[in-house]
Amino acid sequence: MARRPEGGAPAPPARREPGGGEAPLPSKEDLRRFLRASPGKVGKTEIARHFGLSSDQRPALRELLKALKAEGSAAPAGRRGVSAPGRLPEMAVIEVTGTDPDGDPIARPLGWKTEEQGRMPVIFMRPERAGQPALAPGERVLARLRAIGGGKYEGTTVKRVGGAAPARILGIYEEGRIIPTDRRHRAEWAVAPGDAGGALPGEIVLAEPMPGRALGLRPARIVERLGRMGEAKSISLICIHAHGIPEIFPSEAVLEAERAREVTARGREDLRDIPLVTIDGEDARDFDDAVWAEPDGTGWRVIVAIADVAHYVRPGSALDREAWARGNSVYFPDRVVPMLPEALSNGWCSLRPGEPRGCLFVEMRFDAGGTKSSHRFGRGIMRSAARLTYERVQAAQEAGEDPTGTVTHLYGAYRALLAARDRRGTLDLDLPERRVRLDEHGHVLAVEPRTRLDSHRLIEEFMVAANVCAAEELERLGQPCMYRVHDRPSDQKLEGLRQFLDAFDIALPQGDRLHPRDFAHVLELVAGKPEERLVHETVLRSQSQAAYGPDNIGHFGLALARYAHFTSPIRRYADLLVHRALVRGLMLGTDGLEETEAARFPDTGEHITQTERRAAAAERDAVERYLAAYMSQHVGEIFDSRISGVTRFGLFVTVEANGASGIVPLASLPDDRWIEDQARHALSGQRTGLTFTLGQAVEARLVEATPRTGGMVFHLMQGIPAARPKGARGRGTAPATPGKGARRRS
């Protein structure tokens, strides 16, 4: 009888010829099916036995397997075995990458080539034997693997084979040990009295690992004390060091910035009589873009003026080297880590009201429907007429007032540009940004959604128009351009999104016919519904990440053929490069792009893409930790929430009011055998009949909030409407008390 492998289909029965004669060779498809059904590697002997082949047929079988390997339908496994492609062998060297929220180490196989072998498998390591230290990220071990389905494996350590220890450890010092601030790193570190460096309990410290020992916690030596946990700015301090954000400017860069002086009008177009205004948030820290509009026949004339950073930051200077290294500014609730020193970022490159400032500007003309008829770039000197806020501009528009004489015209031009955007069919993921409000001591007062106004969209439309003009102008001039590119979603992500949307009876066109307006239509279908935010977030996760590069592939999300960042060189290095290219192409000065810079565009594009993602991760990390600090005052309280993630180790819930997110451990759910249905994004209990699905409304009680890591733990409450027996109509009720003991996971 054929063996039925765990989690796979039954193997096809062995074939025998009537009368006991020699069986025919299996076809390639027969072999593929057999390999897929086998739980691990198989050898020629097992294949021959299964298909009833004789020893005389071994050479033909060998050639058949060779052909399967050549076409990628079979993968070598061990010395003589084969397995289905993408399947891991029973024993392999793996590298630990972190831990799941249940505390178990997660690992990946070494040498895996995603482009050839498909999606990277996930390996969930079993706890180490008693007396052995926990596996830490970066460690490599020889592990025995067992497939558990869905490209996932369970691993058991056979032998530790070393691996790179972290270059530094960031954590909280507590009486002879360091507790990591990264929630993925569960392994603590031991600190001998002579290696504490004077650190006191509760201090945030940087440490370096020391030669290890066989048993117990691994040793480390503290090399820097950063402050006390709970003090003002301690959270952003953790995020700065955890993500490697450069914080201290070299002295030569600071001196260059401090030597900067006001620009003169010589060689510049004088815009000082045009009432350009800056419009930013109330808590904005820099002002580098100003706008103005007036009627132009039946259409509009618009000017966007940007601080002339290229005048102050010259290629090859200390300022330039530091700006390149940082790539961008990083914004935290309590501070900003700027790309440029304060003498520029808050001084000569900040468009303060009433003060002359150098600028690069683009003058654009649009018809009544928002179609651009012309544009021109120039280098000028301007004087901001007012520093306005989004809230003030919105209030003036709603009240029919215009205190500066510009608001009415700005909104008129905005409505024209908005009409053009609607015709183009862009993807507008209008997700609420979370705002952290702090008191004067740096403690969290509240975390709340930041209101999104038409005044925000007005500035966005003006900036998008200016960015498009910059890309078009550089192409016209034959100059290198650092494009902002955004590819269409991958087929794999689209398939996952389609499965998710099926739960809401929403369909997407096939990948080769997809347009951003198709995603916009999905968002329209869920507008005002309980699942609106969840669908927005899921559609966002399905998108490719935007990037910088000199090769143009267009911007899928904005439905634009060409796009470049021009409007914020004070905080993005990409924009500074675009300014320099315009200066060179239009012959606006001697401080334009140099050939050596242009030659490095591919490498620079990759670098600033990574620094941007590093900044985004640090900013997101900070908000999560501030949220945990705020929620730590509300442990034990019950919150209206939604299930925002379904995994093999439990659920994730997100609080409706402020976006706080945390795990609901599997062990806190009713005692059952819980099965994860990846296609339906559901977790189902075989005995209780309860099913939890993505997007369902629940009541969740906060049981733990840890500002040190940003982690939160919730338990679901009795009477939750989202947990209902499978097949039941109406709403069910979860059991009042969680079951006790270990939970089985599938």
XYZ file of C-alpha atoms in Angstrom:
746
model
C 0.000 0.000 0.000
C 1.281 3.466 -0.841
C 2.169 5.604 2.171
C 0.138 8.755 2.694
C 2.590 11.515 3.699
C 1.515 13.971 6.379
C -0.046 17.057 4.854
C 0.216 15.690 1.277
C -1.929 13.796 -1.186
C -1.826 9.977 -1.181
C 0.911 8.600 -3.400
C -0.338 6.894 -6.570
C -0.444 3.094 -6.286
C 2.444 1.116 -7.733
C 1.728 -0.152 -11.213
C 2.091 -3.808 -12.156
C 1.607 -5.395 -15.547
C -1.010 -8.151 -15.763
C 0.615 -11.542 -15.319
C 3.558 -10.071 -13.410
C 5.375 -8.706 -16.488
C 7.693 -5.743 -16.537
C 5.900 -2.469 -15.732
C 6.248 0.405 -18.178
C 8.442 3.350 -17.251
C 6.488 6.080 -15.447
C 5.859 9.268 -17.384
C 7.404 12.562 -16.288
C 4.042 13.609 -14.854
C 3.816 10.325 -12.879
C 7.234 11.052 -11.375
C 6.378 14.674 -10.602
C 3.199 13.557 -8.814
C 5.126 10.938 -6.830
C 7.800 13.440 -5.752
C 5.163 15.998 -4.681
C 3.381 13.348 -2.600
C 6.578 12.106 -0.923
C 7.347 13.832 2.398
C 11.107 14.015 1.847
C 13.863 12.785 -0.415
C 13.545 9.502 -2.283
C 16.134 7.380 -4.072
C 16.019 5.362 -7.278
C 15.407 2.189 -5.273
C 12.241 3.616 -3.704
C 11.035 4.921 -7.059
C 11.701 1.591 -8.781
C 9.921 -0.325 -5.996
C 6.908 2.015 -6.126
C 6.470 1.732 -9.893
C 7.399 -1.968 -10.066
C 10.482 -1.445 -12.219
C 13.110 -4.107 -12.816
C 16.876 -3.706 -12.505
C 17.110 -3.647 -16.317
C 15.012 -0.455 -16.300
C 17.348 1.373 -13.911
C 19.399 3.082 -16.690
C 16.215 4.390 -18.325
C 14.950 5.620 -14.933
C 18.303 7.340 -14.347
C 17.956 9.231 -17.652
C 14.377 10.163 -16.839
C 15.409 11.623 -13.481
C 18.281 13.460 -15.145
C 15.793 15.076 -17.540
C 13.535 16.086 -14.631
C 16.484 17.712 -12.853
C 17.475 19.584 -16.004
C 13.991 21.074 -16.409
C 13.698 21.919 -12.711
C 10.995 19.363 -11.862
C 13.244 17.486 -9.431
C 15.908 18.728 -7.038
C 18.984 16.838 -5.781
C 18.631 15.775 -2.129
C 21.576 14.258 -0.301
C 24.172 12.187 -2.156
C 21.841 10.166 -4.383
C 18.292 11.210 -3.606
C 15.848 13.596 -5.257
C 12.845 15.550 -4.034
C 10.180 17.859 -5.398
C 11.595 21.325 -6.238
C 11.363 23.811 -3.404
C 11.298 21.128 -0.724
C 13.917 21.084 1.993
C 15.853 17.917 2.862
C 15.379 16.117 6.160
C 18.655 17.602 7.470
C 19.915 21.070 6.557
C 21.983 23.973 7.856
C 19.694 26.865 8.715
C 20.159 30.419 10.019
C 17.982 31.916 12.751
C 16.427 35.227 11.661
C 14.261 36.122 14.677
C 11.371 34.782 16.740
C 7.652 34.549 16.243
C 5.376 36.294 18.766
C 5.059 32.969 20.596
C 8.776 33.112 21.408
C 9.910 30.302 19.101
C 12.933 30.994 16.866
C 12.255 31.413 13.142
C 14.909 30.359 10.632
C 15.641 30.164 6.922
C 17.648 27.639 4.898
C 21.122 28.736 3.852
C 21.818 29.052 0.142
C 18.180 29.333 -0.893
C 17.806 31.085 -4.273
C 14.337 32.613 -4.432
C 14.521 33.418 -8.149
C 15.218 29.730 -8.901
C 13.535 27.848 -6.065
C 10.495 30.015 -5.364
C 9.271 31.475 -2.088
C 11.623 31.140 0.884
C 10.424 28.409 3.297
C 9.831 29.358 6.931
C 11.295 27.101 9.620
C 9.848 27.180 13.150
C 12.503 25.859 15.531
C 11.543 23.796 18.558
C 12.820 25.008 21.966
C 16.374 23.982 22.858
C 17.131 21.211 25.318
C 17.211 22.094 29.008
C 20.433 23.892 29.910
C 21.098 25.087 26.356
C 20.889 28.845 25.625
C 18.064 29.971 23.356
C 18.867 30.355 19.664
C 19.656 33.972 18.793
C 19.306 35.737 15.426
C 22.366 35.109 13.270
C 23.108 31.656 14.720
C 23.467 28.724 12.356
C 22.592 25.148 13.269
C 22.317 21.768 11.593
C 18.634 20.972 12.015
C 16.321 18.031 11.438
C 13.328 19.321 9.464
C 9.725 18.166 9.212
C 7.330 19.623 6.665
C 4.111 20.968 8.223
C 2.538 22.241 5.003
C 2.289 25.552 3.192
C 6.057 25.945 2.709
C 6.584 25.732 6.483
C 8.773 23.382 8.464
C 9.391 22.435 12.064
C 13.072 22.218 12.970
C 14.996 20.531 15.771
C 18.596 21.475 16.499
C 21.081 18.648 15.927
C 24.310 20.642 16.199
C 25.261 24.294 16.505
C 27.636 25.324 13.745
C 28.286 28.944 14.724
C 27.207 31.981 12.767
C 27.689 35.676 12.994
C 26.973 37.156 16.399
C 25.340 40.594 16.308
C 27.869 43.403 15.980
C 26.159 45.191 18.850
C 23.371 44.588 21.325
C 20.791 47.229 22.223
C 18.841 46.582 25.376
C 17.910 47.458 28.938
C 20.444 46.638 31.648
C 18.972 44.833 34.653
C 21.350 43.544 37.388
C 23.851 41.464 35.460
C 21.919 40.944 32.253
C 20.741 42.780 29.155
C 17.141 42.433 27.971
C 16.995 43.164 24.199
C 14.735 45.983 23.009
C 13.950 44.110 19.769
C 10.932 41.896 20.367
C 12.267 39.392 17.798
C 15.309 38.727 19.983
C 14.259 36.702 22.993
C 17.748 35.619 24.087
C 19.106 37.698 26.971
C 22.807 38.415 27.566
C 24.869 38.066 30.718
C 27.043 40.970 31.932
C 29.839 40.340 34.423
C 30.311 43.049 37.119
C 33.539 44.218 35.506
C 31.885 44.571 32.077
C 28.907 46.726 33.111
C 30.695 50.019 32.359
C 28.990 51.738 35.287
C 25.489 51.069 33.902
C 22.596 51.247 36.357
C 19.485 49.067 36.312
C 16.890 50.427 33.873
C 19.406 52.136 31.588
C 19.392 51.733 27.812
C 22.788 50.375 26.803
C 24.808 49.390 23.773
C 26.932 46.284 24.261
C 29.164 43.999 22.246
C 29.166 40.191 22.448
C 32.113 38.389 24.020
C 33.431 34.848 23.467
C 30.604 32.489 24.373
C 30.235 29.680 26.844
C 28.646 26.270 26.343
C 25.705 26.702 28.722
C 23.613 29.574 30.029
C 23.335 33.137 28.788
C 25.950 34.387 26.369
C 28.263 37.102 27.739
C 28.420 40.726 26.605
C 30.274 43.907 27.572
C 28.525 47.293 27.810
C 30.249 49.922 25.679
C 27.821 52.867 25.878
C 25.079 54.116 28.211
C 22.296 55.913 26.337
C 19.882 57.017 29.053
C 17.103 55.626 31.207
C 14.035 53.870 29.902
C 11.005 56.072 30.500
C 12.857 59.368 30.225
C 11.887 61.918 27.593
C 13.166 60.876 24.145
C 14.147 57.389 25.353
C 11.824 55.710 22.834
C 13.131 57.574 19.794
C 16.658 57.011 21.118
C 16.070 53.256 21.051
C 14.730 53.441 17.488
C 17.648 55.583 16.280
C 20.188 53.064 17.547
C 18.152 49.970 16.688
C 17.919 50.989 13.027
C 21.379 52.488 12.706
C 20.216 56.044 11.964
C 23.233 58.425 11.779
C 22.589 61.090 14.420
C 25.782 63.116 14.975
C 27.081 65.331 12.160
C 30.843 65.401 11.517
C 32.365 68.685 12.655
C 33.456 69.634 9.117
C 29.859 69.304 7.853
C 28.591 71.479 10.713
C 31.245 74.121 9.964
C 30.298 74.197 6.270
C 26.633 74.725 7.197
C 27.465 77.471 9.684
C 29.518 79.325 7.065
C 26.466 79.574 4.770
C 25.114 83.033 3.982
C 22.051 84.607 2.368
C 21.812 84.399 -1.428
C 21.854 87.522 -3.575
C 19.521 88.361 -6.455
C 22.373 88.278 -8.961
C 21.680 85.759 -11.738
C 18.298 84.878 -10.237
C 14.739 85.651 -11.286
C 13.120 87.937 -8.718
C 9.933 86.405 -7.294
C 9.802 88.525 -4.133
C 6.676 90.397 -5.249
C 4.731 87.168 -5.809
C 2.876 86.218 -2.578
C 4.090 82.623 -2.336
C 3.001 80.868 0.875
C 4.116 77.743 2.723
C 1.409 75.334 3.916
C 2.463 72.669 6.423
C 1.272 70.903 9.553
C 1.135 72.686 12.893
C 4.056 70.558 14.107
C 6.140 70.908 10.914
C 9.857 71.368 11.522
C 11.039 72.561 8.112
C 9.497 74.622 5.315
C 11.033 73.977 1.923
C 8.142 74.381 -0.520
C 5.944 77.385 -1.300
C 2.969 77.695 -3.682
C 0.976 80.343 -5.504
C -1.783 80.320 -8.126
C -3.831 82.761 -10.188
C -6.444 82.463 -12.956
C -4.999 82.248 -16.467
C -7.837 82.759 -18.952
C -10.145 79.811 -18.318
C -7.302 77.864 -16.683
C -4.655 78.411 -14.051
C -1.078 79.577 -13.638
C 0.696 77.844 -10.745
C 4.166 78.373 -9.265
C 5.847 75.875 -6.947
C 9.076 77.223 -5.411
C 11.531 74.949 -3.595
C 14.441 75.900 -1.313
C 17.713 76.064 -3.275
C 19.618 73.415 -1.324
C 21.984 72.812 -4.255
C 23.415 76.318 -3.725
C 24.618 75.337 -0.247
C 25.369 71.609 -0.596
C 28.009 71.262 -3.319
C 29.067 67.931 -4.860
C 31.959 66.335 -3.007
C 31.691 68.580 0.068
C 31.497 67.296 3.648
C 27.825 68.307 3.670
C 27.229 66.331 0.494
C 28.937 63.201 1.811
C 26.881 63.289 4.991
C 23.622 63.990 3.140
C 24.327 61.027 0.837
C 25.060 58.749 3.815
C 21.822 59.702 5.574
C 19.754 59.709 2.387
C 16.838 61.473 4.058
C 15.594 63.016 7.283
C 13.886 60.797 9.860
C 10.866 62.085 11.801
C 9.913 60.926 15.289
C 7.085 62.217 17.503
C 9.551 64.088 19.731
C 12.443 64.962 17.395
C 13.758 64.925 13.856
C 17.088 63.507 12.702
C 17.711 65.845 9.730
C 19.591 65.119 6.534
C 21.303 68.510 6.829
C 22.608 70.395 9.884
C 20.254 72.801 11.621
C 21.961 75.906 10.202
C 20.553 74.853 6.821
C 17.504 72.700 7.621
C 16.021 75.308 9.971
C 17.961 78.266 8.611
C 18.979 79.224 5.072
C 17.013 76.384 3.441
C 13.826 77.038 5.402
C 11.384 79.372 3.636
C 10.584 81.588 6.621
C 7.976 84.328 6.172
C 9.351 87.726 5.208
C 12.947 86.532 4.703
C 14.647 86.371 1.250
C 15.542 82.834 0.215
C 17.092 81.236 -2.861
C 14.830 78.826 -4.728
C 14.373 76.646 -7.778
C 10.882 77.066 -9.153
C 8.587 75.645 -11.783
C 5.860 77.746 -13.390
C 3.029 75.616 -14.778
C -0.088 76.441 -16.808
C -3.180 74.248 -16.831
C -6.481 74.433 -18.677
C -9.818 74.351 -16.856
C -9.760 70.531 -16.838
C -6.321 70.325 -15.224
C -4.391 69.345 -18.371
C -0.935 70.944 -18.391
C -0.249 73.151 -21.413
C 3.281 74.312 -20.515
C 5.923 74.582 -17.825
C 9.258 76.294 -17.284
C 11.947 76.028 -14.613
C 14.121 78.793 -13.200
C 16.390 79.774 -10.332
C 15.044 82.608 -8.269
C 14.936 84.599 -5.080
C 11.635 84.684 -3.170
C 10.092 85.920 0.051
C 7.366 83.818 1.674
C 4.247 85.925 2.305
C 2.913 83.685 5.098
C 3.499 80.478 7.001
C 0.073 78.786 6.810
C -1.104 75.511 8.319
C -3.377 72.921 6.757
C -5.983 73.579 9.416
C -5.954 77.352 8.877
C -6.235 77.036 5.108
C -9.069 74.506 5.398
C -10.957 76.697 7.862
C -10.563 79.763 5.619
C -11.875 77.857 2.605
C -14.875 76.484 4.488
C -15.683 79.937 5.898
C -15.355 81.603 2.499
C -12.503 83.763 3.766
C -9.115 84.477 2.197
C -6.830 86.255 4.688
C -3.786 86.193 2.402
C -5.527 86.645 -0.932
C -4.231 83.296 -2.190
C -6.470 80.578 -0.737
C -9.337 80.966 -3.230
C -7.030 80.701 -6.246
C -5.127 77.774 -4.745
C -8.348 75.810 -4.341
C -9.457 76.724 -7.851
C -6.253 75.314 -9.344
C -6.476 72.302 -7.030
C -9.964 71.392 -8.271
C -8.694 71.466 -11.853
C -5.745 69.201 -11.003
C -8.034 66.870 -9.067
C -10.249 66.467 -12.141
C -7.192 65.434 -14.171
C -6.183 62.968 -11.454
C -9.651 61.401 -11.441
C -9.514 60.967 -15.233
C -6.099 59.363 -14.937
C -7.397 56.855 -12.398
C -4.856 56.784 -9.571
C -4.673 54.610 -6.472
C -5.480 56.753 -3.429
C -4.862 54.741 -0.271
C -6.296 57.169 2.233
C -5.041 55.504 5.409
C -5.189 57.590 8.582
C -1.765 58.626 9.843
C -1.356 58.227 13.597
C -0.335 61.307 15.536
C 1.424 60.938 18.885
C 0.729 63.864 21.223
C 3.313 64.375 23.975
C 3.403 66.624 27.020
C 6.329 68.907 27.833
C 8.100 66.043 29.611
C 7.896 63.710 26.598
C 5.135 61.518 28.037
C 2.320 60.312 25.783
C -0.947 62.205 26.136
C -2.766 60.478 23.292
C -2.329 58.615 20.034
C -4.994 59.567 17.524
C -5.643 59.536 13.774
C -4.329 62.641 12.034
C -7.201 64.317 10.230
C -6.768 64.338 6.449
C -8.109 67.520 4.871
C -8.599 68.861 1.364
C -5.745 71.261 2.128
C -3.428 68.251 2.439
C -4.566 66.981 -0.940
C -4.140 70.442 -2.447
C -0.440 70.519 -1.607
C -0.012 66.905 -2.716
C -1.493 67.661 -6.147
C 0.744 70.703 -6.597
C 3.814 68.684 -5.609
C 2.923 65.781 -7.919
C 2.508 68.185 -10.834
C 5.893 69.783 -10.135
C 7.565 66.365 -9.835
C 6.167 65.249 -13.193
C 7.459 68.455 -14.804
C 10.938 67.807 -13.372
C 11.108 64.335 -14.938
C 9.797 65.632 -18.263
C 12.260 68.533 -18.273
C 15.284 66.339 -17.579
C 14.260 63.994 -20.383
C 13.861 66.966 -22.718
C 17.311 68.224 -21.734
C 18.899 64.794 -22.088
C 20.082 64.898 -18.478
C 20.328 61.954 -16.056
C 17.251 61.668 -13.855
C 16.800 59.971 -10.514
C 13.278 58.682 -11.096
C 10.795 57.760 -8.414
C 9.503 54.435 -9.761
C 6.707 52.166 -8.644
C 6.187 48.781 -10.310
C 2.885 46.959 -10.654
C 2.154 44.370 -7.925
C 3.774 40.965 -8.321
C 1.642 38.022 -9.484
C 2.177 36.316 -6.136
C 0.903 39.312 -4.156
C -2.031 39.743 -6.521
C -3.063 36.126 -6.027
C -2.993 36.576 -2.252
C -5.040 39.770 -2.556
C -7.603 38.052 -4.784
C -8.063 35.287 -2.220
C -8.503 37.891 0.512
C -11.039 39.921 -1.509
C -13.014 36.766 -2.328
C -14.132 36.753 1.311
C -15.901 40.072 0.597
C -17.223 38.956 -2.844
C -14.922 41.431 -4.606
C -13.113 40.493 -7.819
C -9.996 41.940 -9.479
C -9.164 41.784 -13.201
C -6.302 39.574 -14.291
C -2.760 40.888 -13.766
C -2.058 41.834 -17.381
C -5.153 44.064 -17.460
C -4.789 45.694 -14.043
C -4.871 49.475 -13.739
C -4.683 51.583 -10.565
C -8.353 52.490 -11.054
C -9.213 48.805 -10.442
C -7.803 49.087 -6.929
C -9.596 52.411 -6.520
C -12.852 50.628 -7.424
C -12.201 48.042 -4.705
C -11.817 50.830 -2.157
C -15.052 52.446 -3.347
C -16.912 49.156 -2.773
C -15.889 49.033 0.906
C -16.223 52.766 1.638
C -18.128 53.278 4.891
C -18.177 49.553 5.712
C -16.606 47.977 8.815
C -13.918 46.289 6.740
C -12.865 49.531 5.012
C -9.631 50.100 6.929
C -8.621 46.444 6.749
C -9.127 46.342 2.966
C -7.158 49.591 2.592
C -4.268 48.109 4.552
C -4.374 44.805 2.671
C -4.412 46.535 -0.716
C -1.469 48.642 0.463
C 0.495 45.524 1.489
C -0.145 43.995 -1.933
C 1.584 46.860 -3.733
C 5.219 46.885 -4.769
C 7.458 49.269 -2.865
C 8.394 52.500 -4.573
C 12.096 53.022 -5.222
C 14.668 55.390 -6.715
C 16.659 54.649 -9.849
C 17.951 56.103 -13.132
C 15.905 53.664 -15.265
C 12.303 54.702 -15.733
C 9.530 52.108 -15.396
C 6.837 54.640 -14.524
C 4.799 55.051 -11.363
C 1.977 52.500 -11.207
C 0.175 53.923 -8.169
C -0.029 57.449 -9.562
C -0.695 56.159 -13.106
C 2.164 58.304 -14.423
C 4.604 57.475 -17.218
C 7.426 59.461 -15.595
C 7.928 60.853 -12.128
C 10.847 62.274 -10.104
C 11.126 63.821 -6.653
C 11.897 67.535 -6.932
C 9.980 69.178 -4.105
C 11.941 68.409 -0.916
C 15.754 68.551 -1.255
C 16.049 69.670 2.373
C 15.071 66.161 3.510
C 15.587 63.827 0.509
C 18.868 63.342 -1.315
C 17.062 62.215 -4.477
C 15.500 65.675 -4.832
C 18.913 67.330 -4.436
C 20.231 65.261 -7.363
C 17.255 66.304 -9.497
C 17.941 69.965 -8.638
C 21.587 69.588 -9.639
C 20.616 67.928 -12.933
C 18.216 70.810 -13.700
C 20.899 73.383 -12.842
C 23.321 71.700 -15.226
C 20.814 71.113 -18.017
C 19.379 74.643 -17.931
C 22.804 76.212 -17.296
C 21.593 77.954 -14.144
C 24.951 77.959 -12.350
C 28.237 76.187 -11.766
C 26.961 73.955 -8.954
C 25.098 71.476 -11.140
C 25.386 67.701 -11.409
C 28.892 66.359 -11.998
C 29.749 63.467 -14.322
C 31.115 61.386 -11.451
C 27.769 61.731 -9.665
C 25.817 60.761 -12.773
C 27.965 57.638 -13.186
C 27.056 56.569 -9.639
C 23.284 57.000 -10.148
C 22.513 53.229 -10.123
C 24.364 52.694 -6.835
C 23.011 55.914 -5.350
C 19.464 54.899 -6.275
C 19.814 51.607 -4.419
C 21.422 53.330 -1.439
C 18.789 56.037 -0.953
C 16.007 53.500 -1.475
C 17.422 51.553 1.457
C 17.881 54.637 3.652
C 14.272 55.613 2.952
C 13.049 52.177 4.011
C 15.295 52.292 7.064
C 13.744 55.633 8.045
C 10.197 54.352 7.489
C 10.887 51.304 9.667
C 12.363 53.469 12.440
C 9.437 55.912 12.345
C 6.906 53.064 12.414
C 8.820 51.387 15.228
C 8.737 54.598 17.272
C 4.980 55.021 16.900
C 4.440 51.407 17.974
C 6.569 51.891 21.091
C 4.836 55.157 21.959
C 1.530 53.355 21.504
C 2.693 50.609 23.850
C 3.763 53.250 26.382
C 0.337 54.876 26.155
C -1.536 51.559 26.298
C 0.506 50.396 29.306
C -1.652 52.812 31.315
C -4.756 50.891 30.193
C -3.830 47.262 30.904
C -6.970 45.331 31.814
C -9.301 47.546 29.768
C -11.441 46.257 26.906
C -11.221 47.770 23.409
C -13.319 47.522 20.265
C -10.935 45.885 17.809
C -10.695 43.970 14.561
C -8.757 40.846 13.702
C -5.920 42.147 11.533
C -3.825 38.984 11.178
C -4.301 35.227 11.272
C -1.280 32.980 11.835
C -0.418 29.481 13.004
C 0.532 30.817 16.441
C -2.549 32.971 17.077
C -4.317 36.106 15.966
C -3.412 39.772 15.685
C -5.928 42.442 16.618
C -5.929 46.187 15.959
C -7.717 48.637 18.246
C -10.205 50.746 16.296
C -9.608 53.977 18.214
C -5.853 54.393 17.829
C -4.449 51.605 15.670
C -2.634 49.815 18.510
C -1.896 46.262 17.395
C -0.935 43.164 19.315
C -1.072 39.405 19.424
C -3.766 37.128 20.802
C -1.703 34.016 21.684
C -3.073 30.665 20.626
C -2.803 29.515 24.243
C -5.403 32.123 25.261
C -8.042 30.735 22.892
C -10.423 27.941 23.922
C -8.752 24.525 24.217
C -8.953 23.027 20.742
C -6.993 21.861 17.725
C -6.700 25.076 15.724
C -6.251 24.876 11.950
C -5.026 27.819 9.873
C -6.798 28.242 6.528
C -4.406 30.473 4.581
C -6.724 30.926 1.598
C -9.599 32.183 3.776
C -7.347 33.958 6.303
C -9.132 32.032 9.034
C -8.316 30.061 12.182
C -10.805 27.271 12.910
C -11.265 25.016 15.934
C -12.022 21.367 15.109
C -13.863 20.604 18.348
C -15.523 23.896 19.312
C -16.467 24.750 15.714
C -15.332 28.329 16.283
C -13.812 30.269 13.397
C -11.912 33.561 13.566
C -11.442 35.373 10.270
C -9.581 38.417 9.081
C -11.494 41.667 9.522
C -14.002 40.426 12.090
C -14.973 42.763 14.919
C -13.976 41.618 18.391
C -13.704 42.910 21.918
C -10.145 42.506 23.165
C -8.790 42.926 26.668
C -5.258 44.291 26.920
C -3.185 42.041 29.193
C 0.344 43.299 28.471
C 1.998 46.356 26.894
C 5.794 46.686 26.793
C 7.216 50.068 25.702
C 10.710 48.543 25.652
C 9.790 46.446 22.600
C 6.514 47.973 21.428
C 4.808 44.612 21.912
C 1.238 44.171 23.158
C -0.753 41.075 24.135
C -4.560 40.850 24.075
C -7.129 38.235 25.047
C -10.482 37.955 23.322
C -13.559 38.483 25.493
C -16.692 36.466 26.201
C -19.504 37.225 23.761
C -17.342 38.409 20.856
C -19.461 38.657 17.705
C -16.649 37.562 15.394
C -16.261 34.039 16.791
C -19.089 31.802 15.599
C -19.587 28.085 15.026
C -18.818 27.099 11.455
C -21.976 26.879 9.402
C -24.091 28.639 12.051
C -26.281 31.562 11.069
C -26.109 34.757 13.071
C -23.505 35.465 15.708
C -22.007 33.063 18.174
C -20.265 33.441 21.490
C -16.787 32.441 22.513
C -16.402 30.442 25.714
C -15.996 32.538 28.833
C -12.701 31.083 29.975
C -9.678 30.124 27.902
C -8.774 26.438 27.977
C -5.790 25.327 30.014
C -2.649 23.479 29.037
C -0.712 23.268 25.781
C -2.443 24.005 22.484
C -1.771 22.012 19.357
C -0.759 24.028 16.339
C -1.209 23.190 12.661
